[in-house]
Tab-separated table of C-alpha atoms and ligand atoms in Angstrom:
chain	number	residue	atom	x	y	z
A	1	MET	CA	-21.046	-6.604	-16.443
A	2	ASP	CA	-18.962	-8.951	-18.630
A	3	SER	CA	-17.379	-7.873	-21.871
A	4	ILE	CA	-15.730	-9.673	-24.788
A	5	LEU	CA	-12.261	-8.862	-26.039
A	6	VAL	CA	-11.535	-9.682	-29.699
A	7	LYS	CA	-8.123	-9.340	-31.265
A	8	GLY	CA	-7.717	-9.102	-35.032
A	9	SER	CA	-7.281	-12.762	-35.749
A	10	GLY	CA	-6.166	-13.746	-39.232
A	11	PRO	CA	-7.634	-16.750	-41.053
A	12	LEU	CA	-10.020	-19.064	-39.186
A	13	ASN	CA	-10.016	-22.806	-39.778
A	14	GLY	CA	-11.962	-25.724	-38.384
A	15	GLN	CA	-15.500	-26.664	-37.473
A	16	ILE	CA	-18.283	-24.929	-35.560
A	17	PRO	CA	-21.299	-26.908	-34.304
A	18	ILE	CA	-24.600	-25.066	-34.802
A	19	ALA	CA	-27.170	-25.287	-32.001
A	20	GLY	CA	-30.950	-25.674	-32.116
A	21	ALA	CA	-32.793	-22.498	-32.999
A	22	LYS	CA	-33.523	-20.033	-30.200
A	23	ASN	CA	-36.595	-18.731	-32.000
A	24	ALA	CA	-37.960	-22.218	-32.640
A	25	CYS	CA	-37.369	-23.340	-29.046
A	26	LEU	CA	-39.062	-20.212	-27.707
A	27	THR	CA	-42.267	-21.102	-29.551
A	28	LEU	CA	-42.043	-24.881	-28.965
A	29	MET	CA	-41.765	-24.450	-25.191
A	30	PRO	CA	-45.133	-22.652	-24.792
A	31	ALA	CA	-46.737	-25.402	-26.891
A	32	THR	CA	-46.511	-27.468	-23.699
A	33	LEU	CA	-49.390	-25.415	-22.331
A	34	LEU	CA	-51.704	-26.982	-24.942
A	35	SER	CA	-51.514	-30.471	-23.423
A	36	GLU	CA	-51.656	-32.199	-20.044
A	37	GLU	CA	-49.067	-34.717	-21.231
A	38	PRO	CA	-45.281	-34.196	-21.289
A	39	LEU	CA	-43.445	-32.495	-24.136
A	40	THR	CA	-39.709	-33.203	-24.522
A	41	LEU	CA	-37.559	-30.978	-26.706
A	42	THR	CA	-34.144	-32.220	-27.743
A	43	ASN	CA	-31.376	-30.200	-29.463
A	44	ALA	CA	-32.378	-27.216	-27.311
A	45	PRO	CA	-29.946	-24.276	-27.283
A	46	ARG	CA	-28.386	-23.205	-23.971
A	47	LEU	CA	-29.331	-19.558	-23.730
A	48	SER	CA	-30.609	-17.069	-21.218
A	49	ASP	CA	-33.783	-16.546	-23.293
A	50	ILE	CA	-34.573	-20.242	-22.748
A	51	LYS	CA	-34.142	-19.716	-18.979
A	52	THR	CA	-36.537	-16.750	-19.171
A	53	MET	CA	-39.142	-18.856	-20.964
A	54	THR	CA	-38.590	-21.588	-18.342
A	55	GLU	CA	-39.228	-19.074	-15.565
A	56	LEU	CA	-42.365	-17.843	-17.307
A	57	LEU	CA	-43.820	-21.315	-17.851
A	58	GLN	CA	-42.989	-22.304	-14.256
A	59	SER	CA	-44.810	-19.189	-13.035
A	60	LEU	CA	-47.901	-20.541	-14.805
A	61	GLY	CA	-47.602	-23.888	-13.050
A	62	ALA	CA	-45.749	-25.873	-15.721
A	63	GLU	CA	-42.876	-28.175	-14.751
A	64	VAL	CA	-39.727	-27.578	-16.773
A	65	SER	CA	-36.558	-29.616	-16.294
A	66	SER	CA	-33.346	-28.872	-18.094
A	67	LEU	CA	-31.499	-32.161	-18.799
A	68	GLN	CA	-28.263	-33.165	-20.519
A	69	ASP	CA	-26.585	-29.879	-19.812
A	70	GLY	CA	-29.576	-27.933	-21.124
A	71	GLN	CA	-29.799	-29.686	-24.484
A	72	VAL	CA	-33.006	-31.412	-23.472
A	73	GLN	CA	-35.967	-29.527	-22.037
A	74	ALA	CA	-38.577	-31.758	-20.430
A	75	LEU	CA	-41.859	-29.904	-19.982
A	76	SER	CA	-45.165	-30.840	-18.395
A	77	SER	CA	-48.251	-28.717	-18.130
A	78	HIS	CA	-50.361	-31.163	-16.156
A	79	ASN	CA	-51.314	-28.521	-13.606
A	80	ILE	CA	-51.661	-25.027	-15.000
A	81	ASP	CA	-52.864	-23.011	-12.026
A	82	ASN	CA	-52.093	-19.469	-13.145
A	83	HIS	CA	-53.078	-17.626	-16.304
A	84	VAL	CA	-51.194	-14.377	-15.658
A	85	ALA	CA	-47.864	-13.776	-17.410
A	86	ASP	CA	-46.256	-11.183	-15.182
A	87	TYR	CA	-44.569	-8.010	-16.439
A	88	ASP	CA	-41.381	-8.761	-14.460
A	89	ILE	CA	-40.737	-11.820	-16.617
A	90	VAL	CA	-42.359	-10.741	-19.871
A	91	ARG	CA	-40.425	-7.457	-20.083
A	92	LYS	CA	-37.165	-9.387	-20.417
A	93	MET	CA	-38.191	-10.997	-23.670
A	94	ARG	CA	-40.776	-10.290	-26.351
A	95	ALA	CA	-41.259	-13.983	-27.174
A	96	SER	CA	-43.062	-14.272	-23.804
A	97	ASN	CA	-46.159	-13.202	-25.723
A	98	LEU	CA	-46.231	-16.703	-27.204
A	99	VAL	CA	-47.995	-18.014	-24.084
A	100	LEU	CA	-51.102	-15.993	-24.994
A	101	GLY	CA	-52.545	-18.278	-27.674
A	102	PRO	CA	-51.867	-21.567	-25.818
A	103	LEU	CA	-53.231	-20.275	-22.480
A	104	LEU	CA	-56.402	-19.027	-24.130
A	105	ALA	CA	-56.913	-22.293	-25.948
A	106	ARG	CA	-56.280	-24.463	-22.858
A	107	LEU	CA	-57.884	-22.372	-20.078
A	108	GLY	CA	-60.224	-20.026	-21.944
A	109	GLN	CA	-58.460	-17.083	-20.364
A	110	ALA	CA	-55.083	-15.379	-20.281
A	111	VAL	CA	-53.628	-12.188	-18.870
A	112	VAL	CA	-50.327	-11.334	-20.487
A	113	SER	CA	-48.222	-8.234	-19.972
A	114	LEU	CA	-47.271	-6.407	-23.158
A	115	PRO	CA	-43.735	-7.581	-23.883
A	116	GLY	CA	-40.338	-5.899	-23.983
A	117	GLY	CA	-37.463	-7.444	-25.926
A	118	CYS	CA	-34.809	-5.917	-28.193
A	119	ALA	CA	-35.169	-2.171	-28.672
A	120	ILE	CA	-35.343	-2.464	-32.442
A	121	GLY	CA	-38.669	-0.857	-33.144
A	122	ALA	CA	-42.236	-0.457	-31.901
A	123	ARG	CA	-43.105	-4.152	-32.337
A	124	PRO	CA	-46.826	-3.978	-31.618
A	125	MET	CA	-49.074	-7.045	-31.107
A	126	ASP	CA	-52.112	-5.982	-33.142
A	127	LEU	CA	-51.829	-8.898	-35.580
A	128	HIS	CA	-51.725	-11.463	-32.750
A	129	LEU	CA	-54.812	-9.868	-31.212
A	130	HIS	CA	-56.827	-9.578	-34.451
A	131	GLY	CA	-56.142	-13.229	-35.171
A	132	LEU	CA	-57.149	-14.434	-31.716
A	133	GLU	CA	-60.244	-12.180	-31.835
A	134	ALA	CA	-61.153	-13.786	-35.154
A	135	LEU	CA	-61.131	-17.092	-33.235
A	136	GLY	CA	-63.682	-15.590	-30.829
A	137	ALA	CA	-61.480	-14.231	-28.055
A	138	GLU	CA	-62.426	-11.007	-26.294
A	139	ILE	CA	-59.317	-8.992	-25.530
A	140	GLU	CA	-58.775	-5.692	-23.754
A	141	LEU	CA	-55.763	-3.768	-22.560
A	142	LYS	CA	-55.765	-2.782	-18.865
A	143	ASP	CA	-52.752	-1.412	-16.928
A	144	GLY	CA	-50.223	-2.662	-19.492
A	145	TYR	CA	-51.730	-6.139	-19.516
A	146	LEU	CA	-53.738	-7.848	-22.250
A	147	HIS	CA	-56.814	-9.508	-20.719
A	148	ALA	CA	-58.064	-12.183	-23.079
A	149	LYS	CA	-60.959	-14.566	-22.591
A	150	ALA	CA	-62.911	-17.097	-24.594
A	151	PRO	CA	-65.509	-18.373	-22.125
A	152	ARG	CA	-67.252	-20.575	-24.706
A	153	GLY	CA	-63.968	-21.748	-26.240
A	154	LEU	CA	-62.321	-20.728	-29.479
A	155	LYS	CA	-63.897	-21.275	-32.922
A	156	GLY	CA	-62.039	-21.805	-36.158
A	157	ALA	CA	-62.061	-18.901	-38.668
A	158	VAL	CA	-60.596	-17.821	-41.956
A	159	MET	CA	-58.309	-14.792	-41.600
A	160	GLU	CA	-55.660	-12.912	-43.506
A	161	LEU	CA	-52.702	-11.274	-41.766
A	162	SER	CA	-51.910	-7.792	-43.082
A	163	PHE	CA	-48.212	-8.671	-42.616
A	164	ALA	CA	-46.675	-12.156	-42.388
A	165	SER	CA	-45.740	-11.824	-38.718
A	166	VAL	CA	-43.832	-14.771	-37.274
A	167	GLY	CA	-45.135	-14.396	-33.727
A	168	ALA	CA	-48.726	-13.764	-34.763
A	169	THR	CA	-48.709	-16.868	-37.006
A	170	GLU	CA	-47.324	-18.973	-34.156
A	171	ASN	CA	-49.770	-17.670	-31.522
A	172	ILE	CA	-52.795	-18.130	-33.804
A	173	MET	CA	-51.628	-21.529	-35.018
A	174	MET	CA	-51.226	-22.819	-31.446
A	175	ALA	CA	-54.605	-21.409	-30.356
A	176	ALA	CA	-56.335	-22.885	-33.414
A	177	THR	CA	-55.163	-26.444	-32.674
A	178	LEU	CA	-57.741	-26.670	-29.864
A	179	ALA	CA	-60.445	-24.484	-31.498
A	180	LYS	CA	-63.713	-25.956	-32.769
A	181	GLY	CA	-63.637	-26.313	-36.565
A	182	THR	CA	-61.227	-25.165	-39.222
A	183	THR	CA	-58.910	-22.180	-39.179
A	184	VAL	CA	-57.147	-20.848	-42.260
A	185	ILE	CA	-54.325	-18.302	-41.778
A	186	LYS	CA	-53.676	-16.501	-45.049
A	187	ASN	CA	-50.510	-14.506	-45.594
A	188	ALA	CA	-48.996	-16.628	-42.811
A	189	ALA	CA	-45.265	-16.368	-42.048
A	190	ARG	CA	-43.238	-19.108	-43.817
A	191	GLU	CA	-40.156	-19.192	-41.590
A	192	PRO	CA	-38.553	-22.604	-40.829
A	193	GLU	CA	-39.463	-22.052	-37.152
A	194	ILE	CA	-43.171	-22.106	-38.164
A	195	VAL	CA	-42.649	-25.420	-39.952
A	196	ASP	CA	-40.846	-26.777	-36.894
A	197	LEU	CA	-43.718	-25.704	-34.616
A	198	ALA	CA	-46.256	-27.317	-36.995
A	199	ASP	CA	-44.202	-30.540	-37.001
A	200	CYS	CA	-44.156	-30.641	-33.208
A	201	LEU	CA	-47.872	-29.827	-32.873
A	202	THR	CA	-48.630	-32.550	-35.424
A	203	LYS	CA	-46.679	-35.045	-33.275
A	204	MET	CA	-48.857	-33.858	-30.371
A	205	GLY	CA	-51.952	-34.793	-32.417
A	206	ALA	CA	-52.809	-31.485	-34.134
A	207	HIS	CA	-54.103	-31.412	-37.716
A	208	ILE	CA	-52.098	-28.816	-39.622
A	209	GLU	CA	-51.500	-28.417	-43.338
A	210	GLY	CA	-49.561	-25.845	-45.351
A	211	ALA	CA	-46.921	-24.800	-42.781
A	212	GLY	CA	-44.062	-23.273	-44.759
A	213	THR	CA	-46.527	-21.808	-47.301
A	214	SER	CA	-48.599	-18.610	-47.057
A	215	ALA	CA	-51.807	-20.490	-46.215
A	216	ILE	CA	-51.914	-22.680	-43.140
A	217	THR	CA	-55.017	-24.766	-42.413
A	218	ILE	CA	-55.620	-26.048	-38.889
A	219	GLU	CA	-58.393	-28.505	-38.115
A	220	GLY	CA	-59.152	-28.159	-34.405
A	221	VAL	CA	-59.001	-31.273	-32.151
A	222	ASP	CA	-60.385	-31.863	-28.631
A	223	ARG	CA	-57.033	-32.515	-27.014
A	224	LEU	CA	-53.337	-32.803	-27.730
A	225	HIS	CA	-51.030	-35.420	-26.284
A	226	GLY	CA	-47.360	-35.688	-25.356
A	227	ALA	CA	-44.468	-35.774	-27.835
A	228	THR	CA	-40.693	-35.656	-28.238
A	229	HIS	CA	-39.323	-33.251	-30.804
A	230	PRO	CA	-35.827	-32.095	-31.889
A	231	VAL	CA	-35.496	-28.324	-32.287
A	232	VAL	CA	-34.571	-27.287	-35.867
A	233	THR	CA	-31.054	-25.891	-36.524
A	234	ASP	CA	-30.580	-22.207	-35.755
A	235	ARG	CA	-30.320	-20.561	-39.183
A	236	ILE	CA	-29.330	-17.223	-37.672
A	237	GLU	CA	-26.481	-18.712	-35.611
A	238	LEU	CA	-25.523	-20.614	-38.785
A	239	GLY	CA	-25.475	-17.448	-40.909
A	240	THR	CA	-23.511	-15.559	-38.254
A	241	TYR	CA	-20.730	-18.130	-38.088
A	242	MET	CA	-20.672	-18.448	-41.902
A	243	LEU	CA	-19.606	-14.804	-41.918
A	244	ALA	CA	-16.551	-15.490	-39.723
A	245	PRO	CA	-14.333	-16.957	-42.499
A	246	ALA	CA	-15.892	-14.538	-44.975
A	247	ILE	CA	-14.605	-11.653	-42.845
A	248	ALA	CA	-11.372	-13.073	-41.446
A	249	GLY	CA	-10.372	-15.537	-44.194
A	250	GLY	CA	-9.786	-19.277	-43.836
A	251	GLU	CA	-12.183	-22.159	-44.247
A	252	VAL	CA	-14.809	-23.189	-41.704
A	253	GLU	CA	-17.333	-26.039	-41.690
A	254	LEU	CA	-20.632	-25.369	-39.961
A	255	LEU	CA	-21.821	-28.666	-38.511
A	256	GLY	CA	-25.572	-29.162	-38.945
A	257	GLY	CA	-25.802	-26.317	-41.481
A	258	ARG	CA	-28.482	-26.668	-44.183
A	259	LEU	CA	-28.833	-24.653	-47.372
A	260	ASP	CA	-32.640	-24.782	-47.381
A	261	LEU	CA	-32.687	-22.804	-44.141
A	262	ILE	CA	-30.634	-19.975	-45.512
A	263	GLY	CA	-30.935	-19.762	-49.329
A	264	ALA	CA	-31.288	-15.975	-49.807
A	265	PHE	CA	-28.344	-15.337	-47.504
A	266	VAL	CA	-26.143	-17.815	-49.342
A	267	GLU	CA	-27.026	-16.170	-52.671
A	268	LYS	CA	-25.778	-12.843	-51.310
A	269	LEU	CA	-22.611	-14.433	-49.976
A	270	ASP	CA	-21.980	-15.953	-53.405
A	271	GLU	CA	-22.445	-12.524	-55.041
A	272	ALA	CA	-19.998	-11.090	-52.518
A	273	GLY	CA	-17.378	-13.697	-53.404
A	274	VAL	CA	-17.881	-16.290	-50.656
A	275	GLU	CA	-18.030	-19.963	-51.599
A	276	VAL	CA	-20.477	-22.174	-49.733
A	277	THR	CA	-20.481	-25.922	-50.350
A	278	GLU	CA	-22.552	-28.686	-48.864
A	279	THR	CA	-20.664	-31.387	-46.969
A	280	GLU	CA	-21.872	-34.558	-45.278
A	281	ALA	CA	-21.909	-32.837	-41.923
A	282	GLY	CA	-23.132	-29.402	-42.943
A	283	LEU	CA	-21.801	-26.437	-44.947
A	284	ARG	CA	-18.221	-25.360	-45.713
A	285	VAL	CA	-17.475	-21.690	-46.229
A	286	LYS	CA	-14.459	-19.855	-47.613
A	287	ARG	CA	-13.716	-16.577	-49.344
A	288	ARG	CA	-12.923	-16.858	-53.068
A	289	GLY	CA	-10.476	-13.978	-53.321
A	290	ASP	CA	-8.691	-11.675	-50.897
A	291	ARG	CA	-11.381	-9.026	-50.822
A	292	ILE	CA	-15.162	-9.269	-50.492
A	293	LYS	CA	-17.310	-7.445	-53.109
A	294	ALA	CA	-19.976	-4.975	-51.974
A	295	VAL	CA	-23.539	-6.272	-52.458
A	296	ASP	CA	-26.920	-4.660	-51.784
A	297	VAL	CA	-29.231	-6.350	-49.304
A	298	THR	CA	-32.938	-5.947	-48.570
A	299	THR	CA	-34.349	-7.721	-45.548
A	300	GLU	CA	-37.626	-9.554	-46.100
A	301	PRO	CA	-39.756	-12.245	-44.463
A	302	PHE	CA	-38.615	-15.802	-45.205
A	303	PRO	CA	-37.549	-16.967	-47.819
A	304	GLY	CA	-35.962	-13.495	-48.219
A	305	PHE	CA	-32.806	-12.227	-46.526
A	306	PRO	CA	-33.407	-12.362	-42.728
A	307	THR	CA	-33.456	-9.163	-40.722
A	308	ASP	CA	-31.682	-11.106	-37.950
A	309	LEU	CA	-28.578	-11.318	-40.215
A	310	GLN	CA	-28.587	-7.702	-41.360
A	311	ALA	CA	-26.222	-6.382	-38.645
A	312	GLN	CA	-23.716	-9.212	-39.252
A	313	MET	CA	-23.879	-8.641	-43.047
A	314	MET	CA	-23.193	-4.970	-42.466
A	315	ALA	CA	-20.024	-5.919	-40.578
A	316	LEU	CA	-18.933	-7.889	-43.680
A	317	MET	CA	-19.718	-4.960	-45.977
A	318	CYS	CA	-17.546	-2.611	-43.896
A	319	THR	CA	-14.396	-3.986	-45.479
A	320	ALA	CA	-15.851	-4.902	-48.919
A	321	GLN	CA	-14.661	-3.420	-52.186
A	322	GLY	CA	-17.201	-0.792	-53.247
A	323	THR	CA	-20.426	0.580	-51.791
A	324	SER	CA	-23.411	-1.414	-50.619
A	325	VAL	CA	-26.882	-0.397	-49.617
A	326	LEU	CA	-28.682	-2.252	-46.865
A	327	ASP	CA	-32.445	-1.786	-46.808
A	328	GLU	CA	-34.135	-2.785	-43.537
A	329	LYS	CA	-37.795	-3.575	-44.273
A	330	ILE	CA	-38.821	-5.488	-41.126
A	331	PHE	CA	-37.848	-3.303	-38.149
A	332	GLU	CA	-37.700	0.463	-38.355
A	333	ASN	CA	-34.907	1.007	-35.845
A	334	ARG	CA	-32.404	-1.696	-36.567
A	335	PHE	CA	-29.209	0.151	-37.406
A	336	MET	CA	-28.001	0.827	-33.865
A	337	HIS	CA	-24.847	-1.123	-34.631
A	338	ALA	CA	-23.900	1.419	-37.329
A	339	PRO	CA	-22.546	4.136	-34.946
A	340	GLU	CA	-20.489	1.487	-33.156
A	341	LEU	CA	-19.033	0.178	-36.459
A	342	ILE	CA	-18.247	3.796	-37.382
A	343	ARG	CA	-16.217	4.025	-34.170
A	344	MET	CA	-14.143	1.194	-35.627
A	345	GLY	CA	-13.460	3.180	-38.785
A	346	ALA	CA	-16.355	1.991	-40.959
A	347	GLN	CA	-17.917	4.421	-43.442
A	348	ILE	CA	-21.668	4.145	-43.016
A	349	GLU	CA	-24.486	6.629	-43.608
A	350	VAL	CA	-27.924	5.842	-42.283
A	351	HIS	CA	-31.069	7.502	-43.635
A	352	GLY	CA	-34.258	5.999	-42.215
A	353	GLY	CA	-34.387	2.365	-43.220
A	354	HIS	CA	-31.380	2.514	-45.582
A	355	ALA	CA	-27.712	2.274	-44.725
A	356	THR	CA	-24.997	2.996	-47.278
A	357	VAL	CA	-21.723	1.302	-46.475
A	358	THR	CA	-18.526	2.188	-48.291
A	359	GLY	CA	-15.892	-0.466	-47.724
A	360	VAL	CA	-12.577	0.491	-46.110
A	361	ASP	CA	-9.302	-1.463	-46.317
A	362	ARG	CA	-9.176	-2.334	-42.631
A	363	LEU	CA	-11.264	-1.609	-39.515
A	364	LYS	CA	-9.613	-0.533	-36.302
A	365	GLY	CA	-10.310	-2.077	-32.923
A	366	ALA	CA	-12.185	0.087	-30.396
A	367	PRO	CA	-14.304	-0.232	-27.274
A	368	VAL	CA	-17.886	-0.626	-28.497
A	369	MET	CA	-21.312	-1.135	-26.939
A	370	ALA	CA	-23.683	-3.907	-27.876
A	371	THR	CA	-27.197	-2.535	-28.293
A	372	ASP	CA	-29.156	-5.645	-29.130
A	373	LEU	CA	-28.602	-9.351	-29.682
A	374	ARG	CA	-27.630	-9.379	-33.382
A	375	ALA	CA	-25.795	-6.043	-33.132
A	376	SER	CA	-23.537	-7.515	-30.429
A	377	VAL	CA	-22.362	-10.365	-32.616
A	378	SER	CA	-21.844	-8.061	-35.588
A	379	LEU	CA	-19.327	-6.139	-33.445
A	380	ILE	CA	-17.454	-9.388	-32.650
A	381	LEU	CA	-17.343	-10.206	-36.392
A	382	ALA	CA	-16.056	-6.709	-37.135
A	383	GLY	CA	-13.453	-7.181	-34.414
A	384	LEU	CA	-12.147	-10.296	-36.172
A	385	ALA	CA	-11.342	-8.194	-39.224
A	386	ALA	CA	-9.981	-5.192	-37.312
A	387	GLU	CA	-6.462	-4.122	-36.527
A	388	GLY	CA	-5.892	-4.116	-32.774
A	389	GLU	CA	-8.313	-4.928	-29.967
A	390	THR	CA	-12.067	-4.568	-29.874
A	391	LEU	CA	-13.815	-4.645	-26.528
A	392	VAL	CA	-17.535	-5.407	-26.816
A	393	ASN	CA	-19.415	-4.257	-23.745
A	394	ARG	CA	-22.883	-5.260	-22.476
A	395	VAL	CA	-22.610	-8.841	-23.637
A	396	TYR	CA	-25.706	-9.970	-21.772
A	397	HIS	CA	-27.482	-9.412	-25.114
A	398	LEU	CA	-25.216	-12.106	-26.616
A	399	ASP	CA	-26.024	-14.602	-23.871
A	400	ARG	CA	-29.666	-14.327	-24.905
A	401	GLY	CA	-29.014	-15.818	-28.364
A	402	TYR	CA	-25.526	-17.310	-28.808
A	403	GLU	CA	-24.429	-20.293	-26.688
A	404	GLN	CA	-20.722	-20.703	-25.950
A	405	VAL	CA	-19.843	-17.876	-28.283
A	406	VAL	CA	-16.233	-17.552	-27.096
A	407	ARG	CA	-15.640	-21.293	-27.310
A	408	LYS	CA	-17.130	-21.506	-30.837
A	409	PHE	CA	-15.063	-18.614	-32.246
A	410	SER	CA	-11.859	-19.610	-30.466
A	411	GLY	CA	-12.346	-23.230	-31.630
A	412	VAL	CA	-11.585	-22.049	-35.187
A	413	GLY	CA	-8.636	-19.937	-34.097
A	414	ALA	CA	-10.130	-16.540	-33.280
A	415	GLN	CA	-8.425	-14.638	-30.489
A	416	ILE	CA	-11.349	-13.883	-28.271
A	417	GLU	CA	-11.949	-13.974	-24.525
A	418	ARG	CA	-14.671	-13.122	-22.061
A	419	ILE	CA	-13.689	-10.642	-19.394
A	420	LYS	CA	-15.618	-10.864	-16.150
A	421	GLY	CA	-17.060	-7.556	-15.045
A	422	GLY	CA	-18.129	-6.371	-11.653
B	1	UD1	C1	-39.525	-13.002	-34.805
B	1	UD1	C2	-38.154	-13.361	-34.264
B	1	UD1	C3	-37.171	-12.261	-34.467
B	1	UD1	C4	-37.141	-11.829	-35.932
B	1	UD1	C5	-38.550	-11.534	-36.441
B	1	UD1	C6	-38.600	-11.238	-37.933
B	1	UD1	C7	-38.795	-14.851	-32.464
B	1	UD1	C8	-38.780	-15.106	-30.978
B	1	UD1	N1	-38.288	-13.691	-32.846
B	1	UD1	O1	-39.959	-11.878	-34.035
B	1	UD1	O2	-35.860	-12.706	-34.075
B	1	UD1	O3	-36.355	-10.650	-36.070
B	1	UD1	O4	-39.395	-12.662	-36.185
B	1	UD1	O5	-38.059	-12.291	-38.645
B	1	UD1	O6	-39.130	-15.695	-33.216
B	1	UD1	N2	-45.728	-6.537	-36.278
B	1	UD1	C9	-46.848	-5.741	-36.170
B	1	UD1	N3	-47.904	-6.207	-35.429
B	1	UD1	C10	-47.882	-7.432	-34.828
B	1	UD1	C11	-46.739	-8.225	-34.949
B	1	UD1	C12	-45.652	-7.758	-35.683
B	1	UD1	O7	-46.913	-4.654	-36.714
B	1	UD1	O8	-48.859	-7.810	-34.188
B	1	UD1	C13	-44.572	-6.021	-37.048
B	1	UD1	C14	-43.348	-5.813	-36.171
B	1	UD1	O9	-43.379	-4.559	-35.544
B	1	UD1	C15	-42.218	-5.938	-37.167
B	1	UD1	C16	-42.764	-6.993	-38.155
B	1	UD1	O10	-44.177	-7.010	-37.973
B	1	UD1	O11	-42.030	-4.722	-37.829
B	1	UD1	C17	-42.189	-8.359	-37.972
B	1	UD1	O12	-42.507	-8.858	-36.713
B	1	UD1	P1	-42.737	-10.405	-36.411
B	1	UD1	O13	-42.588	-11.193	-37.665
B	1	UD1	O14	-43.990	-10.541	-35.628
B	1	UD1	O15	-41.489	-10.690	-35.485
B	1	UD1	P2	-41.457	-11.412	-34.075
B	1	UD1	O16	-42.346	-12.618	-34.117
B	1	UD1	O17	-41.622	-10.435	-32.996
């Protein structure tokens, strides 16, 4: 298994291009199942999760071609001849559950294994299922598989999610595009990836209003057609690389970065003493003083501070002046990076969903183990600020969500290399 070696680097300077969003692409790709005509996605990120989604869609009968070195995904669901999403593929990635709504809408039936994904909590699917049942689907769980059917088609309904789940909003929104009549999703998720999906579905002929607000209205249509759509910028990759100069010093420009994608995060960086300015090409980031100030962070659904940046923010807080409290409100088990950061000399106490971090002058390099996607990159960030060498093991998690991670960090002067494992 490969690992990544990071050497304490000193200031970072230069530019980092930000890719299209993994989480947007993973919901845009299954949207192909809603139409017989081709869907072309540009600005796609080159990640192993995208390959997993490709494999899943191909297993259903879709054609997926990766063009321009993976930055264009050309999809066609002209012949969908299978409605079973197999455990062997689904267990690799939770986002596989996003084929459920589109398959049901297109074929009137779907059998989808309960997903796996990052081990960051229970992550049930009850909200997806309640929403699809409200649209008239009958769903039962047999042998680890969800068996869903809607023999007379789906019917629009008004529903309210008990929590603004991203995946549930996406699954229900996709299913509702082909339902008869009007669907209203109240307490819908407002993440930029939802807006991106709505934009793409609209290009495909869907009637959707309110994406990006808590109430989304979808007027069902008989059929959707083909479209070409650029994937929105990855706000989590953006936030991650914004932390590099905050931790290591220097000044880095994030190409394609947008403030509207990442407002709550930028507010916290500002409080911590990090300057973020808009440029023509994106965002420029640099630390105001020598030392970061401790700030408290609570993760929330968008537009709040994203849970997917909590681990990376913790890495920054490890060397801040003072004590910060990180409150994780989205996933109950998302501090698995804390014991690894402690091995690097961080002072962190975790009690349930709270972590208290007392900044130290300098972290020390150590061999560490990546436990999930965002945890892995937080260890690389910590390694940039550490004295000596940090060896991050199990980097396959990183390959799921960060394209060309070594090239992007080393492009701004970080001393980082990938070491091939057996
Ligand atoms: C998506 C993102 C993930 C991000 C998360 C929260 C993708 C592919 N992944 O995941 O990177 O961390 O949003 O921003 O887009 N829940 C339920 N029942 C459900 C569904 C969710 O209780 O039916 C709970 C989950 O256990 C979790 C919370 O709701 O505690 C948030 O989950 P959700 O917003 O659905 O996240 P995902 O769509 O899985």
